[in-house]
Coordinates of C-alpha atoms in Angstrom, one line a residue:
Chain A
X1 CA 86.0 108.9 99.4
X2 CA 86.8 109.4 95.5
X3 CA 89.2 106.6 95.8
X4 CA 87.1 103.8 97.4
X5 CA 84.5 104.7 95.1
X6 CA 86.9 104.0 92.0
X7 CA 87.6 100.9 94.2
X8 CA 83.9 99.7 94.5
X9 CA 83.1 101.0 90.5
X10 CA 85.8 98.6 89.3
X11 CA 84.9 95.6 91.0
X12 CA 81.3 96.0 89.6
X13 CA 82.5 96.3 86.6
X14 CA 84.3 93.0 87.4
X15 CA 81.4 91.1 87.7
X16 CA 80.2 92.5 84.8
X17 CA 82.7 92.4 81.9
X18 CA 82.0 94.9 78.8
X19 CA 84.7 96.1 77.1
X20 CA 84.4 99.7 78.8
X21 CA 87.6 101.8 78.8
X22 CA 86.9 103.5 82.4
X23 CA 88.8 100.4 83.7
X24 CA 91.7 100.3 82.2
X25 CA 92.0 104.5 82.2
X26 CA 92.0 104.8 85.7
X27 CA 94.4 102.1 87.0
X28 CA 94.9 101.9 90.7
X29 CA 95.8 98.8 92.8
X30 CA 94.2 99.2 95.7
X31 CA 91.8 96.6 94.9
X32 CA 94.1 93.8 93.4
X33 CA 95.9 94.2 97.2
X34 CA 92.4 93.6 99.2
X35 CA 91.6 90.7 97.0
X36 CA 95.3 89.4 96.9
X37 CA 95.3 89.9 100.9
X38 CA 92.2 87.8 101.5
X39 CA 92.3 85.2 98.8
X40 CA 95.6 84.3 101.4
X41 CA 94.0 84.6 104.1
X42 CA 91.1 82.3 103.5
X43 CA 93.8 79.6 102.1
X44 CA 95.8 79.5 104.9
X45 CA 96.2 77.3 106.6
X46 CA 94.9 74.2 104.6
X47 CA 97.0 71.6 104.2
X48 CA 98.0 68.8 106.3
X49 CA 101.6 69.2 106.4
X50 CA 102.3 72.8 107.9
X51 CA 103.8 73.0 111.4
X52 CA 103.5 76.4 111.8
X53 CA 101.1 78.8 111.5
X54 CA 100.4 78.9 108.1
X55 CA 103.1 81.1 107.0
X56 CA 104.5 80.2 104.0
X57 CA 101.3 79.5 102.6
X58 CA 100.4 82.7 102.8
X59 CA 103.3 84.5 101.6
X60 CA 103.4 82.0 98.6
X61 CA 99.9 83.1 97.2
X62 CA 101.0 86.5 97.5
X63 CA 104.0 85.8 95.5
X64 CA 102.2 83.9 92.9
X65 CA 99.3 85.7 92.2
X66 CA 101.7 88.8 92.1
X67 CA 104.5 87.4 90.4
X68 CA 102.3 85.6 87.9
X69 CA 100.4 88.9 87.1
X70 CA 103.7 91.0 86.5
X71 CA 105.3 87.8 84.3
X72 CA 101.7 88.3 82.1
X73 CA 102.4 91.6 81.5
X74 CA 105.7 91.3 80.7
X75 CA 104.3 88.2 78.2
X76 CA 101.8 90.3 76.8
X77 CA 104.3 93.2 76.3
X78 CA 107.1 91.6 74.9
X79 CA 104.0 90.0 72.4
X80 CA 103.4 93.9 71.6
X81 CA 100.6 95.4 73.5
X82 CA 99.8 98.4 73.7
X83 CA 98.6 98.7 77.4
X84 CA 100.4 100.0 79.8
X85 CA 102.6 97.9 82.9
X86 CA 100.4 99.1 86.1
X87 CA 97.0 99.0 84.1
X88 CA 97.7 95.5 83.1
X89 CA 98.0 94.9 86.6
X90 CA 95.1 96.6 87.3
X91 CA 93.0 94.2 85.0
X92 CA 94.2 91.1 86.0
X93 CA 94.4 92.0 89.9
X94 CA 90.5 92.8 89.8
X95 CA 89.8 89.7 87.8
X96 CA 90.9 87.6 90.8
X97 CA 87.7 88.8 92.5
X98 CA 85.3 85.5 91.1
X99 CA 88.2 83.1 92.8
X100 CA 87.8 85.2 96.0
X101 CA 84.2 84.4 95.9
X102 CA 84.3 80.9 94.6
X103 CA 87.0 80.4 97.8
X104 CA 84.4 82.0 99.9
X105 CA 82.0 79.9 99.1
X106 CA 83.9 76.5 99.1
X107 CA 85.0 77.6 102.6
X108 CA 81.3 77.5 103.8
X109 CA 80.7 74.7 101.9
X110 CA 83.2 72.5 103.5
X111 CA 81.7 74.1 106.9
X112 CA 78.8 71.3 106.0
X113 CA 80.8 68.5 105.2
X114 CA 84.0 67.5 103.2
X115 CA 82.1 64.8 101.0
X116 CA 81.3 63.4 97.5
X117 CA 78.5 66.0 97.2
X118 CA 80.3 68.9 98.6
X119 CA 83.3 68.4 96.2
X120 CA 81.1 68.3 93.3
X121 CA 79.4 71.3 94.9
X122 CA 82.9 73.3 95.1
X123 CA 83.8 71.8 91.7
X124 CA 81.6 73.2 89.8
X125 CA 81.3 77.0 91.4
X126 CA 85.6 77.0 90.9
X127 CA 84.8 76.0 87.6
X128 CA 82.3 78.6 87.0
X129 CA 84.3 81.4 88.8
X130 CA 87.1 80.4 86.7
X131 CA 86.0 80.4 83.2
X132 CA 84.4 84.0 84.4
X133 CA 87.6 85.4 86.1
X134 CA 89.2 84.2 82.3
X135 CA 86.5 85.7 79.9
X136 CA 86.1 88.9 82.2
X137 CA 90.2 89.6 81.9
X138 CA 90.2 88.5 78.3
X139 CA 87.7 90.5 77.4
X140 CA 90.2 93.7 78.7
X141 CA 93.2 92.6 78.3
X142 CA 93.0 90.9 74.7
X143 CA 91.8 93.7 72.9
X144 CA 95.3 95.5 73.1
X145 CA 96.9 92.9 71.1
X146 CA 96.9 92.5 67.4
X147 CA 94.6 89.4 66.1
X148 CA 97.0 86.9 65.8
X149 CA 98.7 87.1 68.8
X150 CA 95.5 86.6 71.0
X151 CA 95.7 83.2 71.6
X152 CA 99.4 83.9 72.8
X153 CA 98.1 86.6 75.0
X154 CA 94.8 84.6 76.6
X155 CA 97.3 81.2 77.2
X156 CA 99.0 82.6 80.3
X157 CA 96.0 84.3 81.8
X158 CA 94.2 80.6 81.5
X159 CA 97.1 78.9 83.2
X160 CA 97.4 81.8 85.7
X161 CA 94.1 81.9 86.7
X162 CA 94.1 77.4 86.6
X163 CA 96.7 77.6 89.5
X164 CA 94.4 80.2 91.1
X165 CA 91.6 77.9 91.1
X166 CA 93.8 75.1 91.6
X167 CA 94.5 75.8 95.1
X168 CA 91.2 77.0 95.7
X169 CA 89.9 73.2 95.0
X170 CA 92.5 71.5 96.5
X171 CA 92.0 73.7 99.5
X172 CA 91.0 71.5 102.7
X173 CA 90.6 72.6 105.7
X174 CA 92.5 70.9 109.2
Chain B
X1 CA 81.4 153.2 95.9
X2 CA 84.5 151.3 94.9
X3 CA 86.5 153.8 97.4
X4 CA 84.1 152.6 99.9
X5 CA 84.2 149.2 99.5
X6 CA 88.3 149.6 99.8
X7 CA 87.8 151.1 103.3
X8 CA 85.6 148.6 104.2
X9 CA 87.5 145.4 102.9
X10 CA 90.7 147.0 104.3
X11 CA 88.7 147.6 107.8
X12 CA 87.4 144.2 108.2
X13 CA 90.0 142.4 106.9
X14 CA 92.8 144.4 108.9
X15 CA 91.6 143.5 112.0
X16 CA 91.6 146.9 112.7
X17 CA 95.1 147.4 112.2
X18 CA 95.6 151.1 111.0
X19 CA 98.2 152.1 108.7
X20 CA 99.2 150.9 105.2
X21 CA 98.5 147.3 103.9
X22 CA 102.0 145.5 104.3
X23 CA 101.3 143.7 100.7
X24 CA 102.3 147.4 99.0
X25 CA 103.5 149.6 101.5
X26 CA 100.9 152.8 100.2
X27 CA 97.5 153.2 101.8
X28 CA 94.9 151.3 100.8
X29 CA 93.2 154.6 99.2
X30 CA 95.8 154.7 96.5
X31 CA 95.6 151.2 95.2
X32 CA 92.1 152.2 94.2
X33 CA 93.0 155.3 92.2
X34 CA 95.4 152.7 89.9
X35 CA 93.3 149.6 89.2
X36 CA 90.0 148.3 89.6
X37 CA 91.4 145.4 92.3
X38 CA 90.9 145.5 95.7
X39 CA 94.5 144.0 97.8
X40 CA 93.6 143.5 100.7
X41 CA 96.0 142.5 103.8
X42 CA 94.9 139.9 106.0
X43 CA 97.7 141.0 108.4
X44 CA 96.3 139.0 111.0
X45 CA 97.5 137.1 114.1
X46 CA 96.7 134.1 112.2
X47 CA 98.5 134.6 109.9
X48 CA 101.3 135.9 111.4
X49 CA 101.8 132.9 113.7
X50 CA 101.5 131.1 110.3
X51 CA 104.6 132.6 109.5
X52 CA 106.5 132.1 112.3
X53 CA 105.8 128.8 112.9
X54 CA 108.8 126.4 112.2
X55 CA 106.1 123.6 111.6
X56 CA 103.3 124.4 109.5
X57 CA 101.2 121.2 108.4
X58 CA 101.8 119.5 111.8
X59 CA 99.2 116.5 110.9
X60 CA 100.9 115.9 107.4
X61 CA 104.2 115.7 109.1
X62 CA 103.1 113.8 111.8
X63 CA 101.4 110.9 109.5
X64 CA 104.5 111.5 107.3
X65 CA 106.4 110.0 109.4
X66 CA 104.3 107.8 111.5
X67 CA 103.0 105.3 108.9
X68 CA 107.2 104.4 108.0
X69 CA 108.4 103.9 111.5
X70 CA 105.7 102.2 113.0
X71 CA 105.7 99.7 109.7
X72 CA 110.0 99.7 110.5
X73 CA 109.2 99.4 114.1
X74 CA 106.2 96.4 113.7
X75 CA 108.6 94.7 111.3
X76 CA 111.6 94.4 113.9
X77 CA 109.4 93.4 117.1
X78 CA 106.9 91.7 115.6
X79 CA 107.5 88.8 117.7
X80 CA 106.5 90.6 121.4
X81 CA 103.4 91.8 119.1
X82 CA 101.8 88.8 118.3
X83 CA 103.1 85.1 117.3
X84 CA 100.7 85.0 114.4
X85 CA 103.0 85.5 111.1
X86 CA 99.9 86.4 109.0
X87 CA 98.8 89.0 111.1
X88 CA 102.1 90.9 111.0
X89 CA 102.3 90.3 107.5
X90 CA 98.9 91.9 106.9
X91 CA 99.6 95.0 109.6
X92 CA 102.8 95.5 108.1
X93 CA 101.4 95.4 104.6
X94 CA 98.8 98.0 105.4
X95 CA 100.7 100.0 107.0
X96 CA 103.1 100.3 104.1
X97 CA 99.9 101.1 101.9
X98 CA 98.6 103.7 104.1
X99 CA 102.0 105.3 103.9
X100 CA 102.4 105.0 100.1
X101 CA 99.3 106.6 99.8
X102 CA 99.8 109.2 102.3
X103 CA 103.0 110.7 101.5
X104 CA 102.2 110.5 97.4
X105 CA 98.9 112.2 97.6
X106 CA 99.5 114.7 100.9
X107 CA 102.4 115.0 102.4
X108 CA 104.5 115.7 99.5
X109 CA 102.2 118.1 98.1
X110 CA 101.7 120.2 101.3
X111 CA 105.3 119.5 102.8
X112 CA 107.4 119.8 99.6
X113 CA 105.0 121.0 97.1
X114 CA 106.0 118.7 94.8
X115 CA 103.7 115.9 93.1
X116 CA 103.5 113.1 90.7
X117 CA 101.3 110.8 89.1
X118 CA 100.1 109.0 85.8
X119 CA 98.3 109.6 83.5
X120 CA 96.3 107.8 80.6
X121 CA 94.8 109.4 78.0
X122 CA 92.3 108.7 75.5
X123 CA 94.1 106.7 72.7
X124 CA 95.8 104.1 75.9
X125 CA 99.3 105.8 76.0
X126 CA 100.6 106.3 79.6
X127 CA 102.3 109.6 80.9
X128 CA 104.0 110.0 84.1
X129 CA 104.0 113.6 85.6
X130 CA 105.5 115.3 87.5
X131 CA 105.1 118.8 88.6
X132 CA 106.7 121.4 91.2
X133 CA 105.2 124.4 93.1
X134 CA 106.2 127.5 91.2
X135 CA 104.6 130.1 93.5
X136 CA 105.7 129.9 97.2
X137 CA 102.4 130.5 99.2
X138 CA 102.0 132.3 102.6
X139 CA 101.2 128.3 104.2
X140 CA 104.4 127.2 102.1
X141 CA 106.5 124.7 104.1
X142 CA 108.9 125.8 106.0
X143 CA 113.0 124.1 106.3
X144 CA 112.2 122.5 109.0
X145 CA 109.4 120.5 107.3
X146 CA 111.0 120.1 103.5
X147 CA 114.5 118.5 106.0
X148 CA 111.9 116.2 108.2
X149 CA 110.2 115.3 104.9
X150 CA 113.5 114.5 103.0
X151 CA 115.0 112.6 105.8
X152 CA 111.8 110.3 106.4
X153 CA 111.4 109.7 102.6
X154 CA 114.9 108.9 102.3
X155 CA 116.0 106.8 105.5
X156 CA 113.1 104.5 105.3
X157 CA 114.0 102.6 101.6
X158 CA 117.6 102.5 103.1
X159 CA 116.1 100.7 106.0
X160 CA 114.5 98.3 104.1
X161 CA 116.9 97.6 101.9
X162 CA 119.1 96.5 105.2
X163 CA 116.3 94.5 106.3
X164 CA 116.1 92.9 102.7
X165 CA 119.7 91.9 103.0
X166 CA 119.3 90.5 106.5
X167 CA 116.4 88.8 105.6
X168 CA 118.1 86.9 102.8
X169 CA 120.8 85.8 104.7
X170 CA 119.2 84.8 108.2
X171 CA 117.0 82.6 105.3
X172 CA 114.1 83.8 106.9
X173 CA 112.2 83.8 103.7
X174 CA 108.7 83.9 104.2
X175 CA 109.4 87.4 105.2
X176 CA 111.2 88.1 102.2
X177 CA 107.7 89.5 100.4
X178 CA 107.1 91.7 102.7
X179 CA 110.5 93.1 102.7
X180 CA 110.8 93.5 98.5
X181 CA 107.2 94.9 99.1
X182 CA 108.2 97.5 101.7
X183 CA 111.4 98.1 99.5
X184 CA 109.1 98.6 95.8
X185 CA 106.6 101.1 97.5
X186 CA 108.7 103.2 99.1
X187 CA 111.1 103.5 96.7
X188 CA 108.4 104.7 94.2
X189 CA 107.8 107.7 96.4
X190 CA 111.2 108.3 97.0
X191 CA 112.2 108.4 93.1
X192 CA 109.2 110.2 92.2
X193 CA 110.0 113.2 94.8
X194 CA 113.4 113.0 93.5
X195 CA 112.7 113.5 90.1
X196 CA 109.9 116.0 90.7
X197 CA 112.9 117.8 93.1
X198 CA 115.5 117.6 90.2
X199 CA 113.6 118.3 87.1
X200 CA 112.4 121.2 88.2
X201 CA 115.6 122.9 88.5
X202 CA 116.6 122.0 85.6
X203 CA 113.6 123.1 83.3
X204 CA 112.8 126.9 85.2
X205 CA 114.3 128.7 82.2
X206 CA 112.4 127.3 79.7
X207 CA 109.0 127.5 81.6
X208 CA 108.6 131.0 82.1
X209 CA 107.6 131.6 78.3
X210 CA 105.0 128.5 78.6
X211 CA 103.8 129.8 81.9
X212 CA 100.4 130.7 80.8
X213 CA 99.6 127.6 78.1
X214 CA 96.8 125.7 79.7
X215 CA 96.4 122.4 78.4
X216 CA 92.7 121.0 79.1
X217 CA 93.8 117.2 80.6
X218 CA 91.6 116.1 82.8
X219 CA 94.0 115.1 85.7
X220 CA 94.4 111.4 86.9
X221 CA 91.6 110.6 90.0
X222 CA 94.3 109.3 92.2
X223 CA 96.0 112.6 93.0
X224 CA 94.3 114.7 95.4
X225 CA 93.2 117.7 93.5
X226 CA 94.9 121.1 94.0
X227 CA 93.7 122.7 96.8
X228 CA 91.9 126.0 96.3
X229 CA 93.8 129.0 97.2
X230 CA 94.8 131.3 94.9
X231 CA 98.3 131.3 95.3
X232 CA 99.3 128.2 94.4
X233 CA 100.8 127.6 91.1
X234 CA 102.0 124.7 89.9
X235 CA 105.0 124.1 87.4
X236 CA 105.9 121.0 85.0
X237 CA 109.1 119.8 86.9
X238 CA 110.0 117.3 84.0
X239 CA 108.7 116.4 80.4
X240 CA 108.0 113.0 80.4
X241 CA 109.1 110.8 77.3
X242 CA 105.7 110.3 76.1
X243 CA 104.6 113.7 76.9
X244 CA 103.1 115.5 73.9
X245 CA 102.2 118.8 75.6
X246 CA 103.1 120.2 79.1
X247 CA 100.7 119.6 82.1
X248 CA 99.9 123.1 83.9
X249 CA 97.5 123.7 86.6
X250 CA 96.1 127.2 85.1
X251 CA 95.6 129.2 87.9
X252 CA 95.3 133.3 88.8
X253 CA 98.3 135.2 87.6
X254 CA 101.2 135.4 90.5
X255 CA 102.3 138.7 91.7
X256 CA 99.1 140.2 93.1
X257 CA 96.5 138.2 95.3
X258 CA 93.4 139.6 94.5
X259 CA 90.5 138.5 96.9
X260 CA 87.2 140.6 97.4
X261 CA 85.7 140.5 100.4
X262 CA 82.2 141.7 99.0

C-alpha cells in the first residue's frame, strides 16, 4: 500500500541521513506512532518500584517523547524556521528509530546477564544510537534555520533525544 | 458507421431496453445527427437499484462508524476486556488511528464528497486544502448516509471530550493520554469536514468563472486519489491563507457523460 511504502521509504532514509527533501515534503506520522508505541512497550515495565502493571510508565514515554517533540517545534519556530508544525514532527518522530533499536538491543543484552560487561556493552550502542538519532535529525531539521540560530535549534533536540536514551540505559529489567 | 456504432452502443448498453435513452429524452438516432458523441444510457437494473438504495457505500459507512464506537466502547469496558493497561492503551490507540485514517481518506470522500489535506510544495511552504464535490454523481451519497456520517463525526469528539473531563476528575491520569489523543484526532476530522462543508457554500459564486483553470500540483500522497469516473468534479471549498493558486481536479466537462463503448 502507497502509504506503508512512504512508511518503510522514510525510515530508510532514517538510517541514512542526507539532506534529501522527500522527507520533509511528504510528512505523515504513521511512523513516529509505531516507533513511539514500541519504544513504550519495550520500557515498560523496568523499574523496581511499580505495583502495577507498568502503566504509568508507559503512558509517560508517550507523553515525553510527544510532548517533547511538539515543545521542539514550537522552540524551533518561535527561533524562526521555516518548516512547517506536522513535518517537524515528522523528522524528529522518525529520528527516534536508532533509540528503538539501541533499546532492542540492550533488551537482549540484558537477556545474557545484567553485569559490568553488559553495561559497557549497552553503553556504548545507546551512545552510538544517540549521537546518530542527533546528527540524522539535525541534519533535517537545522537546515531551516538561519546560521546563527543553529546551535539554539540543535540544543533541545540533544537534550530531547539525552532523556530518550537516558531511560533506555537506565532501563533494567524485574 | 458512426450511426451504426450508436445502435449498437445503445443496444448493448440498454440492456435491451427499447425506447429513447432516459439521459435526453430523443432517440438515440438523433443525438448522432447533432454531435460526434455517443450518450449512451446505462439504464440498467444496476443502476437503478443504485438509485434507490437509501445506503449506497454500505462498507464506508459501516467502517465509518465502527472504528469510533468500538474505540468509545473499548475505552469504557476496558476492564472485563483485559486487566493489562498497556494493552488497552495500545487497542484503543490503534483503533483511533485506523479511524483517523479511515474517515479522512474514504469515508468522507465517498460519504460526503468532501476532502482535505496538506500540502507542501517545493520552496517548504505548507497549504491546507480543502475541496468539495461540485458534480453530484449517479453513486452520490444519499441523506441517509451524509446524516449517519454527520452524526458519527460529530458525537464521537463530544464523547471524548466527556470522557476527558471525567478522566481529570476521577484522577485517573494515566488514561489522560489516551483521552487528549482520542480528543486531537478526531477533532481534526471533524473541523476539516466542517470547513470543507462551510467553505464551499460560501465560495460557489466565485468558482464558476475559475471552473476550468487547472493548476499542475502534484497532490499530497496521503489522500487517496480521486477515483476514476468521469463524473466526478471536484471544487476548491476554501482558499487557504497560504494558497497562491486554487487547487482543481481537472476533469471532463459536466453536463454530458460521454463514454464509448467501442
Amino acid at each position: 500500500m502507497r502509504d506503508l511504502k512512504a512508511v518503510g521509504k522514510k525510515f530508510v532514509h532514517v538510517m541514512y541521513p542526507k539532506k534529501s527533501s522527500a522527507l520533509l515534503r511528504d510528512w505523515d506520522l504513521w511512523g513516529p506512532l509505531v516507533l513511539c508505541v514500541s519504544l513504550a512497550l519495550m520500557l515498560q515495565g523496568g523499574s523496581a518500584d511499580s505495583k502495577d502493571d507498568g502503566g504509568p510508565q508507559f503512558a509517560e514515554v508517550f507523553v515525553i517523547i510527544w510532548f517533547g517533540a511538539v515543545v521542539i517545534t514550537l522552540n524551533s519556530k518561535l527561533l524562526g524556521g521555516t518548516i512547517s508544525f506536522f513535518q517537524s514532527l515528522c523528522v524528529l518522530g522518525y529520528c527516534v528509530l536508532p533509540l528503538t533499536v539501541a533499546m532492542l538491543v540492550c533488551r537482549l543484552v540484558l537477556l545474557a546477564g545484567s553485569g559490568t560487561v553488559s553495561f559497557i556493552i549497552r553503553l556504548i550502542v545507546v551512545v552510538a544510537m544517540f549521537g546518530w538519532s542527533t546528527l540524522a535529525s539535525t541534519a533535517f531539521l537545522a537546515d531551516s534555520q538561519p546560521p546563527n540560530r543553529k546551535a539554539l535549534v540543535v540544543y533541545p533536540i540533544f537534550l530531547f533525544y539525552f532523556v530518550i536514551s537516558w531511560m533506555i540505559l537506565t532501563f533494567t529489567p524485574q | 458507421r458512426r450511426r451504426r456504432a450508436a445502435r449498437c452502443g445503445a443496444g448493448g448498453g440498454g440492456g435491451g431496453s427499447p425506447g429513447p435513452s432516459p439521459l435526453t429524452g430523443s432517440p438515440p438516432q438523433a443525438l448522432v445527427d447533432d454531435t460526434e458523441d455517443v450518450s449512451l444510457d446505462f439504464g440498467s437494473e444496476e443502476e437503478l437499484a443504485l438509485r434507490k438504495a437509501k445506503i449506497r457505500h454500505p462498507l464506508a459507512t459501516f467502517f465509518h462508524l465502527f472504528f469510533r464506537v468500538s474505540a468509545i466502547i473499548t475505552y469504557l469496558f476496558c476492564d472485563w476486556f483485559s486487566n493489562s493497561f498497556v494493552a488497552c492503551f495500545v487497542t484503543i490507540l490503534l483503533l483511533l488511528s485506523f479511524d483517523f485514517w479511515s474517515v479522512k481518506n474514504v469515508t468522507g470522500r465517498l460519504l460526503v464528497g468532501l476532502r482535505w489535506w496538506n500540502q507542501i510544495d517545493e520552496d517548504g511552504k505548507s497549504h491546507w486544502v480543502f475541496e468539495a464535490k461540485r458534480v453530484p454523481t449517479i453513486a452520490a451519497s444519499t441523506e441517509a448516509e451524509a446524516r449517519i456520517f454527520w452524526l458519527g463525526l460529530i458525537i464521537c469528539p463530544v464523547i471524548w471530550t466527556m470522557f476527558f473531563f471525567s478522566t481529570l476528575f476521577s484522577l485517573k491520569l494515566k488514561w489522560l493520554a489516551l483521552v487528549i489523543a482520542g480528543i486531537s484526532l478526531q477533532t481534526a476530522n471533524l473541523y476539516g469536514y466542517i470547513h470543507c462543508k462551510v467553505g464551499g457554500q460560501k465560495s460557489i459564486s466565485r468558482l464558476t468563472s475559475r471552473f476550468f483553470v487547472t493548476a499542475d500540483v502534484p497532490k499530497s500522497k496521503y489522500r487517496v486519489g480521486p477515483s476514476a469516473t468521469a463524473h466526478e468534479t471536484y471544487q476548491p471549498a476554501s482558499r487557504c491563507w497560504f494558497c497562491s493558486f486554487w487547487v482543481l481536479v481537472p476533469k471532463i466537462t459536466p453536463g454530458r457523460a460521454i463514454l464509448v463503448f467501442q
